[in-house]
Tab-separated table of C-alpha atoms and ligand atoms in Angstrom:
chain	number	residue	atom	x	y	z
A	193	MET	CA	-27.992	-7.184	-5.286
A	194	SER	CA	-24.256	-7.196	-4.638
A	195	GLU	CA	-22.270	-10.415	-4.765
A	196	GLN	CA	-21.861	-10.124	-1.039
A	197	GLN	CA	-25.616	-9.801	-0.466
A	198	ALA	CA	-26.096	-12.888	-2.601
A	199	LYS	CA	-23.727	-14.779	-0.321
A	200	ALA	CA	-25.853	-13.748	2.652
A	201	GLY	CA	-29.061	-14.371	0.701
A	202	HIS	CA	-30.471	-16.977	3.054
A	203	ARG	CA	-30.393	-14.372	5.814
A	204	ALA	CA	-32.145	-11.664	3.736
A	205	ARG	CA	-35.357	-10.365	5.209
A	206	PRO	CA	-38.445	-9.443	3.209
A	207	THR	CA	-39.047	-5.689	2.987
A	208	SER	CA	-42.558	-4.244	2.949
A	209	GLU	CA	-43.521	-0.978	1.288
A	210	ASN	CA	-44.453	0.349	4.716
A	211	PHE	CA	-40.975	-0.397	5.962
A	212	THR	CA	-39.086	1.138	3.013
A	213	ALA	CA	-41.142	4.349	3.229
A	214	PHE	CA	-40.723	4.524	6.986
A	215	ILE	CA	-36.964	3.919	7.080
A	216	ALA	CA	-36.370	6.652	4.484
A	217	SER	CA	-38.153	9.282	6.571
A	218	GLY	CA	-37.589	11.237	9.752
A	219	TRP	CA	-33.868	11.952	9.473
A	220	ALA	CA	-32.262	15.290	10.188
A	221	PRO	CA	-31.022	17.078	7.052
A	222	ARG	CA	-27.430	16.348	6.105
A	223	SER	CA	-24.831	19.021	6.619
A	224	THR	CA	-24.011	20.872	3.432
A	225	GLN	CA	-20.844	22.406	4.831
A	226	LEU	CA	-17.850	21.507	2.682
A	227	PRO	CA	-14.455	20.576	4.144
A	228	ASP	CA	-11.296	22.543	3.422
A	229	LEU	CA	-8.686	21.157	1.072
A	230	SER	CA	-6.861	18.618	3.207
A	231	GLU	CA	-3.166	18.932	4.001
A	232	PRO	CA	-2.318	15.504	2.502
A	233	ALA	CA	-4.245	16.415	-0.670
A	234	ARG	CA	-2.278	19.638	-0.994
A	235	TRP	CA	0.962	17.641	-1.022
A	236	ALA	CA	-0.454	15.097	-3.480
A	237	SER	CA	-1.005	17.708	-6.177
A	238	PRO	CA	2.676	18.204	-7.209
A	239	ARG	CA	3.112	14.426	-7.245
A	240	ARG	CA	0.331	14.191	-9.822
A	241	GLU	CA	2.046	16.925	-11.816
A	242	ALA	CA	5.257	14.894	-11.864
A	243	LEU	CA	3.388	11.804	-13.055
A	244	SER	CA	1.556	13.841	-15.663
A	245	ALA	CA	4.848	15.103	-17.084
A	246	ALA	CA	6.148	11.539	-17.375
A	247	PHE	CA	3.202	10.272	-19.430
A	248	PRO	CA	2.018	13.117	-21.694
A	249	GLY	CA	-1.178	12.494	-23.640
A	250	GLU	CA	-2.006	9.209	-21.937
A	251	ARG	CA	-4.948	8.351	-19.694
A	252	LEU	CA	-3.635	7.077	-16.368
A	253	VAL	CA	-5.851	4.917	-14.184
A	254	LEU	CA	-5.046	4.432	-10.498
A	255	PRO	CA	-7.602	2.405	-8.564
A	256	ALA	CA	-7.847	2.410	-4.787
A	257	GLY	CA	-8.912	-1.241	-4.864
A	258	GLY	CA	-11.946	-2.781	-3.248
A	259	TYR	CA	-12.791	-4.714	-0.130
A	260	LYS	CA	-11.057	-8.061	0.245
A	261	VAL	CA	-13.170	-10.951	1.441
A	262	ARG	CA	-12.180	-12.459	4.759
A	263	SER	CA	-14.869	-15.119	4.553
A	264	ASN	CA	-18.262	-15.245	2.883
A	265	ASP	CA	-19.877	-11.820	3.378
A	266	THR	CA	-17.261	-10.561	5.850
A	267	ASP	CA	-14.448	-8.324	4.594
A	268	TYR	CA	-11.091	-7.205	5.903
A	269	VAL	CA	-10.735	-3.582	6.916
A	270	PHE	CA	-10.084	-1.651	3.725
A	271	ARG	CA	-6.676	-0.155	2.989
A	272	PRO	CA	-6.191	1.761	-0.275
A	273	HIS	CA	-3.474	0.895	-2.771
A	274	SER	CA	-0.341	2.816	-1.859
A	275	ALA	CA	0.002	4.593	-5.227
A	276	PHE	CA	-3.600	5.781	-4.953
A	277	ALA	CA	-3.002	7.066	-1.421
A	278	HIS	CA	0.167	8.826	-2.518
A	279	LEU	CA	-1.486	10.648	-5.417
A	280	THR	CA	-4.771	11.571	-3.723
A	281	GLY	CA	-3.779	12.105	-0.084
A	282	LEU	CA	-6.545	9.748	1.029
A	283	GLY	CA	-5.289	7.528	3.823
A	284	SER	CA	-6.680	5.249	6.495
A	285	ASP	CA	-9.633	3.234	5.131
A	286	ARG	CA	-10.514	5.437	2.149
A	287	GLU	CA	-12.013	5.086	-0.388
A	288	PRO	CA	-13.086	1.569	-1.413
A	289	ASP	CA	-13.763	1.150	-5.148
A	290	ALA	CA	-12.583	4.691	-5.951
A	291	VAL	CA	-10.441	5.276	-9.037
A	292	LEU	CA	-8.198	8.248	-9.740
A	293	VAL	CA	-7.989	9.023	-13.449
A	294	LEU	CA	-5.484	11.478	-14.866
A	295	GLU	CA	-7.233	12.633	-18.006
A	296	PRO	CA	-4.925	14.071	-20.694
A	297	LEU	CA	-5.843	17.600	-21.739
A	298	PRO	CA	-5.625	18.877	-25.339
A	299	GLU	CA	-3.454	21.771	-24.190
A	300	GLY	CA	-1.060	19.400	-22.382
A	301	GLY	CA	-0.956	18.146	-18.826
A	302	HIS	CA	-3.731	16.171	-17.175
A	303	GLU	CA	-6.889	16.830	-15.216
A	304	PRO	CA	-7.253	14.610	-12.152
A	305	VAL	CA	-10.736	13.175	-11.642
A	306	LEU	CA	-11.809	10.960	-8.772
A	307	TYR	CA	-14.478	8.390	-9.564
A	308	PHE	CA	-16.077	6.942	-6.450
A	309	LEU	CA	-19.290	5.717	-4.910
A	310	PRO	CA	-20.815	8.844	-3.396
A	311	LEU	CA	-23.241	9.001	-0.512
A	312	ALA	CA	-26.491	7.246	-1.414
A	313	PRO	CA	-29.835	8.890	-0.646
A	314	ARG	CA	-31.858	7.639	2.304
A	315	ASP	CA	-34.647	6.459	0.078
A	316	SER	CA	-32.324	4.053	-1.733
A	317	GLU	CA	-32.312	0.368	-0.933
A	318	GLU	CA	-28.571	0.611	-0.415
A	319	PHE	CA	-29.138	2.920	2.565
A	320	PHE	CA	-30.424	0.128	4.777
A	321	ALA	CA	-30.038	-3.114	2.828
A	322	ASP	CA	-26.475	-3.286	1.493
A	323	SER	CA	-24.299	-4.673	4.245
A	324	ARG	CA	-21.113	-4.063	2.254
A	325	VAL	CA	-21.470	-0.379	1.410
A	326	GLY	CA	-24.791	0.782	2.891
A	327	GLU	CA	-24.889	3.605	5.411
A	328	PHE	CA	-26.765	1.525	7.989
A	329	TRP	CA	-24.021	-1.104	7.889
A	330	VAL	CA	-20.700	0.613	7.301
A	331	GLY	CA	-21.422	4.304	7.745
A	332	ALA	CA	-22.034	7.303	5.511
A	333	ARG	CA	-19.736	8.153	2.601
A	334	PRO	CA	-18.805	11.620	1.382
A	335	THR	CA	-20.841	13.391	-1.263
A	336	LEU	CA	-19.326	14.271	-4.632
A	337	GLU	CA	-19.088	17.912	-3.552
A	338	SER	CA	-17.498	17.131	-0.229
A	339	MET	CA	-14.844	14.842	-1.756
A	340	ALA	CA	-14.101	17.426	-4.452
A	341	ALA	CA	-13.514	20.091	-1.810
A	342	GLU	CA	-11.370	17.842	0.353
A	343	LEU	CA	-9.135	16.669	-2.504
A	344	GLY	CA	-9.172	19.720	-4.754
A	345	MET	CA	-10.214	17.818	-7.859
A	346	ARG	CA	-13.296	17.046	-9.915
A	347	THR	CA	-15.284	14.080	-8.708
A	348	GLU	CA	-17.656	11.793	-10.586
A	349	PRO	CA	-19.837	8.830	-9.636
A	350	VAL	CA	-17.963	5.584	-10.246
A	351	GLU	CA	-20.750	4.425	-12.564
A	352	ASN	CA	-19.381	6.958	-15.087
A	353	LEU	CA	-15.954	5.354	-15.094
A	354	ARG	CA	-16.444	2.973	-17.993
A	355	ASP	CA	-17.572	5.749	-20.347
A	356	ALA	CA	-14.730	7.967	-19.193
A	357	LEU	CA	-12.183	5.246	-19.923
A	358	ALA	CA	-13.707	4.579	-23.335
A	359	LYS	CA	-13.796	8.240	-24.418
A	360	ASP	CA	-11.798	8.751	-27.644
A	361	ALA	CA	-10.718	5.155	-27.200
A	362	GLY	CA	-9.031	4.831	-30.568
A	363	LEU	CA	-6.961	7.960	-29.964
A	364	VAL	CA	-5.914	7.878	-26.331
A	365	SER	CA	-3.841	5.074	-24.881
A	366	LEU	CA	-4.436	3.949	-21.335
A	367	ARG	CA	-2.227	2.754	-18.544
A	368	VAL	CA	-3.574	1.165	-15.368
A	369	VAL	CA	-2.091	0.151	-12.023
A	370	ARG	CA	-2.907	-3.496	-12.571
A	371	ASP	CA	-2.542	-4.970	-9.109
A	372	ALA	CA	-4.965	-2.583	-7.408
A	373	ASP	CA	-8.380	-3.699	-8.665
A	374	THR	CA	-8.964	-6.633	-11.013
A	375	GLN	CA	-12.337	-5.273	-12.143
A	376	VAL	CA	-10.867	-1.939	-13.214
A	377	SER	CA	-7.952	-3.704	-14.944
A	378	ALA	CA	-10.460	-5.861	-16.851
A	379	MET	CA	-12.382	-2.709	-17.819
A	380	VAL	CA	-9.209	-1.121	-19.174
A	381	GLU	CA	-8.384	-4.259	-21.166
A	382	GLU	CA	-11.864	-4.323	-22.644
A	383	VAL	CA	-11.591	-0.677	-23.686
A	384	ARG	CA	-8.163	-1.307	-25.171
A	385	SER	CA	-9.323	-4.224	-27.284
A	386	GLN	CA	-12.561	-2.513	-28.372
A	387	SER	CA	-10.592	0.566	-29.388
A	388	GLY	CA	-8.581	-1.487	-31.851
A	389	LEU	CA	-5.356	-0.160	-30.326
A	390	VAL	CA	-4.506	-3.446	-28.626
A	391	GLN	CA	-5.261	-6.560	-30.671
A	392	SER	CA	-2.290	-8.773	-31.449
A	393	ALA	CA	-0.353	-10.729	-28.834
A	394	GLN	CA	2.516	-8.331	-29.398
A	395	GLU	CA	0.286	-5.318	-28.718
A	396	GLN	CA	-1.062	-6.993	-25.595
A	397	GLU	CA	2.444	-7.580	-24.363
A	398	ALA	CA	3.334	-3.954	-25.067
A	399	ALA	CA	0.246	-2.826	-23.114
A	400	LEU	CA	1.290	-4.950	-20.142
A	401	GLU	CA	4.763	-3.441	-20.300
A	402	ALA	CA	3.206	0.040	-20.446
A	403	ASP	CA	1.292	-0.770	-17.245
A	404	ALA	CA	4.446	-2.130	-15.635
A	405	GLU	CA	6.249	1.086	-16.514
A	406	LEU	CA	3.520	3.113	-14.806
A	407	ALA	CA	3.764	0.953	-11.681
A	408	ARG	CA	7.546	1.268	-11.714
A	409	ARG	CA	7.351	5.050	-12.008
A	410	LEU	CA	4.827	5.291	-9.154
A	411	SER	CA	7.019	3.105	-6.969
A	412	THR	CA	10.214	4.980	-7.843
A	413	MET	CA	8.716	8.431	-7.272
A	414	ARG	CA	8.170	7.533	-3.609
A	415	MET	CA	11.902	7.060	-3.071
A	416	VAL	CA	12.647	10.668	-2.154
A	417	LYS	CA	10.209	11.907	0.441
A	418	ASP	CA	8.962	15.490	0.426
A	419	ASP	CA	9.003	17.491	3.679
A	420	TRP	CA	5.486	16.426	4.604
A	421	GLU	CA	6.319	12.762	4.048
A	422	ALA	CA	9.484	13.085	6.144
A	423	GLN	CA	7.331	14.534	8.912
A	424	GLN	CA	4.886	11.620	8.582
A	425	MET	CA	7.810	9.238	9.025
A	426	ARG	CA	8.912	11.142	12.147
A	427	GLU	CA	5.410	10.808	13.546
A	428	ALA	CA	5.192	7.116	12.708
A	429	CYS	CA	8.511	6.564	14.489
A	430	ALA	CA	7.401	8.592	17.517
A	431	ALA	CA	4.194	6.563	17.799
A	432	THR	CA	6.218	3.373	17.406
A	433	ALA	CA	8.591	4.407	20.195
A	434	ASP	CA	5.590	4.975	22.487
A	435	ALA	CA	4.170	1.574	21.612
A	436	PHE	CA	7.538	-0.097	22.315
A	437	GLY	CA	7.591	1.700	25.657
A	438	ALA	CA	4.191	0.233	26.524
A	439	VAL	CA	5.350	-3.243	25.505
A	440	VAL	CA	8.475	-3.039	27.645
A	441	ALA	CA	6.501	-1.836	30.657
A	442	ASP	CA	4.187	-4.828	30.269
A	443	LEU	CA	6.836	-7.538	29.774
A	444	PRO	CA	6.407	-8.859	33.352
A	445	GLU	CA	2.699	-9.314	32.627
A	446	ALA	CA	3.508	-11.076	29.354
A	447	VAL	CA	5.733	-13.514	31.278
A	448	ARG	CA	3.192	-14.004	34.087
A	449	ARG	CA	0.287	-14.761	31.785
A	450	GLY	CA	2.046	-17.304	29.569
A	451	ARG	CA	1.543	-17.159	25.778
A	452	GLY	CA	3.588	-13.995	26.156
A	453	GLU	CA	4.408	-13.402	22.478
A	454	ARG	CA	0.679	-12.944	21.866
A	455	TRP	CA	0.493	-10.480	24.760
A	456	VAL	CA	3.362	-8.451	23.321
A	457	GLU	CA	1.717	-8.461	19.883
A	458	GLY	CA	-1.554	-7.340	21.463
A	459	VAL	CA	-0.066	-4.511	23.517
A	460	PHE	CA	1.818	-3.171	20.502
A	461	GLY	CA	-1.289	-3.542	18.327
A	462	LEU	CA	-3.449	-1.728	20.869
A	463	HIS	CA	-1.142	1.275	20.833
A	464	ALA	CA	-0.725	1.159	17.051
A	465	ARG	CA	-4.461	1.143	16.585
A	466	HIS	CA	-4.970	3.882	19.141
A	467	SER	CA	-2.319	6.289	17.922
A	468	GLY	CA	-2.479	5.396	14.224
A	469	ASN	CA	-4.237	3.336	11.642
A	470	GLY	CA	-2.806	0.106	13.040
A	471	VAL	CA	0.335	-1.924	12.549
A	472	GLY	CA	2.252	-1.336	9.313
A	473	TYR	CA	2.826	-5.097	8.961
A	474	ASP	CA	2.194	-8.079	11.189
A	475	SER	CA	4.340	-7.644	14.275
A	476	ILE	CA	7.162	-10.115	14.803
A	477	CYS	CA	7.244	-11.021	18.507
A	478	ALA	CA	9.857	-13.705	18.710
A	479	ALA	CA	11.197	-14.988	22.012
A	480	GLY	CA	14.156	-17.334	22.351
A	481	ASP	CA	14.835	-19.466	19.286
A	482	HIS	CA	11.808	-17.978	17.478
A	483	ALA	CA	14.005	-14.922	16.810
A	484	ASN	CA	15.902	-17.086	14.359
A	485	THR	CA	12.832	-17.345	12.151
A	486	LEU	CA	13.172	-14.037	10.329
A	487	HIS	CA	9.485	-13.333	9.822
A	488	TRP	CA	8.081	-15.076	12.905
A	489	ILE	CA	4.541	-13.660	12.956
A	490	LYS	CA	2.855	-16.691	14.507
A	491	ASN	CA	3.674	-15.225	17.913
A	492	THR	CA	2.434	-18.290	19.724
A	493	GLY	CA	5.262	-18.753	22.203
A	494	ASP	CA	5.967	-18.049	25.847
A	495	LEU	CA	8.337	-15.459	27.252
A	496	ARG	CA	10.886	-16.781	29.702
A	497	PRO	CA	13.220	-14.810	31.960
A	498	GLY	CA	16.759	-15.407	30.697
A	499	ASP	CA	15.653	-15.404	27.045
A	500	LEU	CA	15.773	-12.569	24.556
A	501	ILE	CA	12.693	-11.338	22.753
A	502	LEU	CA	13.056	-9.837	19.282
A	503	ILE	CA	10.242	-7.406	18.545
A	504	ASP	CA	9.995	-6.105	14.968
A	505	ALA	CA	6.993	-3.807	14.754
A	506	GLY	CA	5.854	-0.474	13.381
A	507	VAL	CA	2.926	1.882	13.734
A	508	GLU	CA	1.228	2.907	10.509
A	509	ILE	CA	-0.233	6.344	11.137
A	510	ASP	CA	-3.476	7.609	9.587
A	511	SER	CA	-1.694	8.826	6.443
A	512	LEU	CA	-0.490	5.212	5.989
A	513	PHE	CA	3.198	5.968	6.509
A	514	THR	CA	4.755	3.289	8.680
A	515	ALA	CA	7.781	2.832	10.873
A	516	ASP	CA	9.701	-0.477	10.902
A	517	VAL	CA	11.712	-0.899	14.085
A	518	THR	CA	13.325	-3.872	15.786
A	519	ARG	CA	14.596	-4.137	19.307
A	520	THR	CA	15.962	-7.319	20.836
A	521	LEU	CA	15.495	-7.225	24.587
A	522	PRO	CA	16.440	-9.431	27.507
A	523	VAL	CA	13.091	-10.510	28.925
A	524	ASP	CA	14.286	-10.034	32.499
A	525	GLY	CA	16.078	-6.773	31.758
A	526	THR	CA	19.700	-7.994	31.793
A	527	PHE	CA	21.734	-9.547	28.985
A	528	THR	CA	23.759	-12.639	29.816
A	529	ASP	CA	27.421	-12.355	28.830
A	530	VAL	CA	26.967	-14.379	25.680
A	531	GLN	CA	23.756	-12.553	24.692
A	532	ARG	CA	25.544	-9.247	25.172
A	533	ARG	CA	28.431	-10.444	23.023
A	534	VAL	CA	26.090	-11.190	20.125
A	535	TYR	CA	24.039	-8.050	20.715
A	536	ASP	CA	27.078	-5.781	20.783
A	537	ALA	CA	28.337	-7.294	17.532
A	538	VAL	CA	25.024	-6.532	15.820
A	539	TYR	CA	25.024	-3.072	17.372
A	540	ALA	CA	28.498	-2.384	16.013
A	541	ALA	CA	27.359	-3.549	12.575
A	542	GLN	CA	24.317	-1.306	12.750
A	543	CYS	CA	26.419	1.707	13.785
A	544	ALA	CA	28.679	1.084	10.774
A	545	GLY	CA	25.617	0.844	8.516
A	546	ILE	CA	24.106	4.062	9.863
A	547	GLU	CA	27.472	5.774	9.485
A	548	ALA	CA	27.324	4.925	5.756
A	549	CYS	CA	23.901	6.580	5.401
A	550	ARG	CA	24.831	9.825	3.718
A	551	PRO	CA	24.143	11.410	0.344
A	552	GLY	CA	26.499	10.303	-2.368
A	553	ASN	CA	27.003	6.844	-0.900
A	554	THR	CA	25.135	4.030	-2.613
A	555	PHE	CA	22.360	1.946	-1.096
A	556	LYS	CA	24.748	-1.006	-1.290
A	557	ASP	CA	27.415	0.828	0.721
A	558	VAL	CA	25.180	0.606	3.797
A	559	HIS	CA	24.993	-3.161	3.584
A	560	ALA	CA	28.695	-3.413	2.772
A	561	ALA	CA	29.591	-1.444	5.899
A	562	ALA	CA	27.336	-3.455	8.200
A	563	ILE	CA	28.086	-6.895	6.820
A	564	ARG	CA	31.838	-6.342	7.083
A	565	VAL	CA	31.435	-5.911	10.849
A	566	ILE	CA	29.263	-9.030	11.034
A	567	ALA	CA	31.800	-11.028	9.032
A	568	GLN	CA	34.689	-9.766	11.185
A	569	HIS	CA	32.930	-10.917	14.373
A	570	LEU	CA	32.153	-14.312	12.896
A	571	PHE	CA	35.828	-14.616	11.935
A	572	ASP	CA	36.999	-13.492	15.386
A	573	TRP	CA	34.714	-16.056	17.007
A	574	GLY	CA	36.130	-18.802	14.787
A	575	LEU	CA	32.809	-19.539	13.100
A	576	LEU	CA	33.838	-19.171	9.466
A	577	PRO	CA	35.172	-22.385	7.890
A	578	ASP	CA	38.855	-23.067	8.627
A	579	GLY	CA	41.177	-20.851	6.639
A	580	VAL	CA	38.472	-18.505	5.340
A	581	SER	CA	39.392	-14.853	5.856
A	582	VAL	CA	37.031	-11.909	6.206
A	583	GLU	CA	37.894	-10.764	2.679
A	584	GLU	CA	37.273	-14.243	1.280
A	585	THR	CA	33.851	-14.560	2.842
A	586	LEU	CA	32.877	-11.047	1.727
A	587	ALA	CA	33.875	-11.847	-1.870
A	588	GLU	CA	30.926	-12.681	-4.128
A	589	GLU	CA	32.007	-16.296	-4.502
A	590	GLY	CA	32.462	-16.694	-0.723
A	591	GLN	CA	29.536	-15.593	1.451
A	592	TRP	CA	29.869	-18.207	4.218
A	593	HIS	CA	28.883	-15.538	6.735
A	594	ARG	CA	25.400	-15.364	5.206
A	595	ARG	CA	24.487	-18.557	7.035
A	596	TRP	CA	24.058	-16.318	10.091
A	597	MET	CA	22.603	-13.202	8.422
A	598	VAL	CA	20.858	-14.269	5.276
A	599	HIS	CA	18.927	-11.041	4.705
A	600	GLY	CA	20.009	-7.636	3.408
A	601	THR	CA	20.672	-4.722	5.730
A	602	SER	CA	18.254	-2.159	4.324
A	603	HIS	CA	15.110	-1.419	2.388
A	604	HIS	CA	13.276	1.760	1.539
A	605	LEU	CA	10.431	2.633	3.880
A	606	GLY	CA	7.336	4.823	3.531
A	607	ILE	CA	3.687	4.109	2.792
A	608	ASP	CA	4.708	0.501	2.264
A	609	VAL	CA	6.993	-1.157	4.748
A	610	HIS	CA	8.989	-2.437	1.792
A	611	ASP	CA	8.536	0.770	-0.163
A	612	CYS	CA	9.553	1.442	-3.763
A	613	GLN	CA	9.704	-2.312	-4.340
A	614	LEU	CA	9.071	-2.029	-8.091
A	615	ALA	CA	11.906	0.396	-8.748
A	616	LEU	CA	14.633	-0.798	-11.108
A	617	ARG	CA	17.759	-2.355	-9.657
A	618	GLU	CA	19.779	0.607	-10.945
A	619	ASP	CA	17.590	2.988	-8.926
A	620	TYR	CA	17.276	0.794	-5.831
A	621	MET	CA	20.156	-1.607	-5.137
A	622	GLU	CA	22.608	0.299	-7.318
A	623	GLY	CA	21.071	3.679	-6.523
A	624	THR	CA	22.804	6.608	-4.856
A	625	LEU	CA	21.472	7.883	-1.542
A	626	ALA	CA	19.885	11.323	-1.696
A	627	PRO	CA	18.368	13.669	0.889
A	628	GLY	CA	14.743	12.690	1.584
A	629	MET	CA	15.240	8.941	1.244
A	630	VAL	CA	14.211	6.829	4.226
A	631	LEU	CA	15.729	3.420	4.703
A	632	THR	CA	16.037	0.876	7.430
A	633	VAL	CA	19.352	-0.303	8.785
A	634	GLU	CA	18.736	-3.717	10.286
A	635	PRO	CA	21.621	-6.138	10.591
A	636	GLY	CA	21.245	-9.267	12.651
A	637	LEU	CA	22.889	-12.480	13.782
A	638	TYR	CA	20.869	-15.655	14.007
A	639	PHE	CA	22.147	-18.800	15.678
A	640	LYS	CA	19.496	-21.459	15.433
A	641	ALA	CA	19.024	-23.898	18.304
A	642	ASP	CA	19.964	-26.798	16.023
A	643	ASP	CA	23.019	-25.158	14.438
A	644	GLU	CA	25.850	-27.594	15.044
A	645	LEU	CA	28.432	-25.244	13.561
A	646	VAL	CA	28.278	-22.831	16.492
A	647	PRO	CA	29.212	-23.485	20.130
A	648	PRO	CA	26.290	-24.592	22.316
A	649	GLU	CA	26.159	-21.315	24.254
A	650	LEU	CA	25.308	-19.384	21.067
A	651	ARG	CA	22.528	-21.728	19.986
A	652	GLY	CA	19.031	-20.270	20.265
A	653	ILE	CA	20.212	-16.641	20.249
A	654	GLY	CA	18.856	-14.359	17.528
A	655	VAL	CA	19.426	-10.609	17.491
A	656	ARG	CA	18.326	-7.907	15.071
A	657	ILE	CA	18.436	-4.150	15.642
A	658	GLU	CA	16.522	-1.996	13.175
A	659	ASP	CA	16.183	1.757	12.885
A	660	ASP	CA	14.608	4.073	10.338
A	661	ILE	CA	17.061	6.512	8.806
A	662	LEU	CA	16.268	9.694	6.882
A	663	ILE	CA	19.042	10.808	4.548
A	664	THR	CA	19.695	14.534	5.040
A	665	ALA	CA	21.779	17.084	3.146
A	666	ASP	CA	24.904	16.285	5.150
A	667	GLY	CA	24.326	12.851	6.636
A	668	CYS	CA	21.283	11.294	8.227
A	669	GLU	CA	18.709	11.535	10.975
A	670	ASN	CA	17.798	8.437	12.943
A	671	LEU	CA	14.009	8.786	13.134
A	672	SER	CA	13.714	6.009	15.709
A	673	ALA	CA	16.550	7.251	17.937
A	674	ALA	CA	14.124	7.725	20.843
A	675	LEU	CA	14.360	3.987	21.482
A	676	PRO	CA	17.513	2.880	23.312
A	677	ARG	CA	19.886	0.823	21.157
A	678	ALA	CA	23.187	0.177	22.906
A	679	SER	CA	23.057	-2.797	25.286
A	680	ALA	CA	23.747	-0.657	28.376
A	681	ASP	CA	21.020	1.807	27.361
A	682	VAL	CA	18.564	-1.028	26.819
A	683	GLU	CA	19.299	-2.375	30.291
A	684	ALA	CA	18.919	1.104	31.829
A	685	TRP	CA	15.573	1.494	30.030
A	686	MET	CA	14.368	-1.836	31.382
A	687	ALA	CA	15.902	-1.461	34.832
A	688	ASP	CA	12.799	-0.903	36.879
A	689	ILE	CA	10.110	-2.835	35.005
A	690	TRP	CA	10.384	-5.850	37.304
A	691	ARG	CA	10.366	-3.714	40.444
A	692	ARG	CA	7.091	-1.896	39.795
B	748	LIG	N1	9.583	-5.963	9.325
B	748	LIG	C1	10.081	-6.504	8.133
B	748	LIG	C2	11.392	-5.958	7.818
B	748	LIG	O1	12.106	-5.557	8.702
B	748	LIG	O2	11.751	-5.834	6.684
B	749	MN	MN1	12.720	-3.717	7.829
B	750	MN	MN1	11.348	-4.853	10.539
């Protein structure tokens, strides 16, 4: 009995022999037709080769992770660990409790093997009784043969994992992606200590560092997208643009109904779920002063004509690649003069940031370009402390301007919304932009309602504009360019929504 069944134990029903025989019978034979090698799996193969070359002779363990409990015997929808998805090509909700092992070969290189829970027979108790993994409850799983054909690799039942990890334990060192599945990490630690390879505190520390190095490598290797990944990002951005279009068309309804931030979140979520896997992160639907809370995901407020609404949302498509786009819109379709002034300043900063997105520039150059424009506007508006120049605030020991834009301008984007997060500072912050990288450019200005250092007319205005930028051989491609950005274009886009 699974842990989850135990939790639901008081609701378990007795099963008779008659019942178990009857429920196992009378089903049409299962199809034995095997799928073709999937397109995502084809692209995953060279990524595994690259990882293999980085860790010769070592056994590499990449779990998908398991279900996460929402409450008692109810789980969240499963989403695989991003490194697992990247190296198998499995996306969407696949495959809970699976583990990819790269097994070192005597002749060099590695053989990939997927360990997972294959389809259970209909005469098993799991078939009808296991509400967490049973076919009656959550649907049928692939067979070993079917998964092998789809992914182009050997497959094994997950019950063989422990023995596979322990094989030649004293001779082969292991590395595991630790944050994916605590049970698999514990299994690896047990094998390590039983093998005698990892005993002392020093050896344990070295093993943890070896795992961290694997995680770092997996995170860093996602920084430059291959052609297929770039296309996934284009598709995620296209789906996101459609979802934004649906939100804008429904803004009058969001105002009319009250609790409008929830309505906006729902409309975006509906389209994200329909066209993709869902949202890539909880949508930020922040009207009025809520826009000044950077990650406002409570979305409990009303929408009022005359206010702005900042919507930061992205569709995660089936392959798990996500967009991350922000538009700040006048709820009634027209910016007030002061809103436009703030918006145009952020727009100018964003244009400067995007302009800096080209190969050879550093990641930091993008922020430097955008924040200089922000600082200049704050200076022009007399908001910096008396006597502080633009250069003085931009200097490391200055930074007064950060009161109104406390966040950075960019992050890498891909399977994770904050992709490549474990990469070293020298590769990320200090890194040089190269074709295939995708980053956001998302400056903002945030004037809180209770900010006594800005004139009253600015208080309660928060603006961020965010686009997803692919670095190309000679510059960049704005993947989210389908969504209007300039204030006049935004107004033209919204012109007829209140007249329909
Ligand atoms: N949506 C979170 C961010 O823009 O980083
Ligand atoms: Mn972002
Ligand atoms: Mn965002």
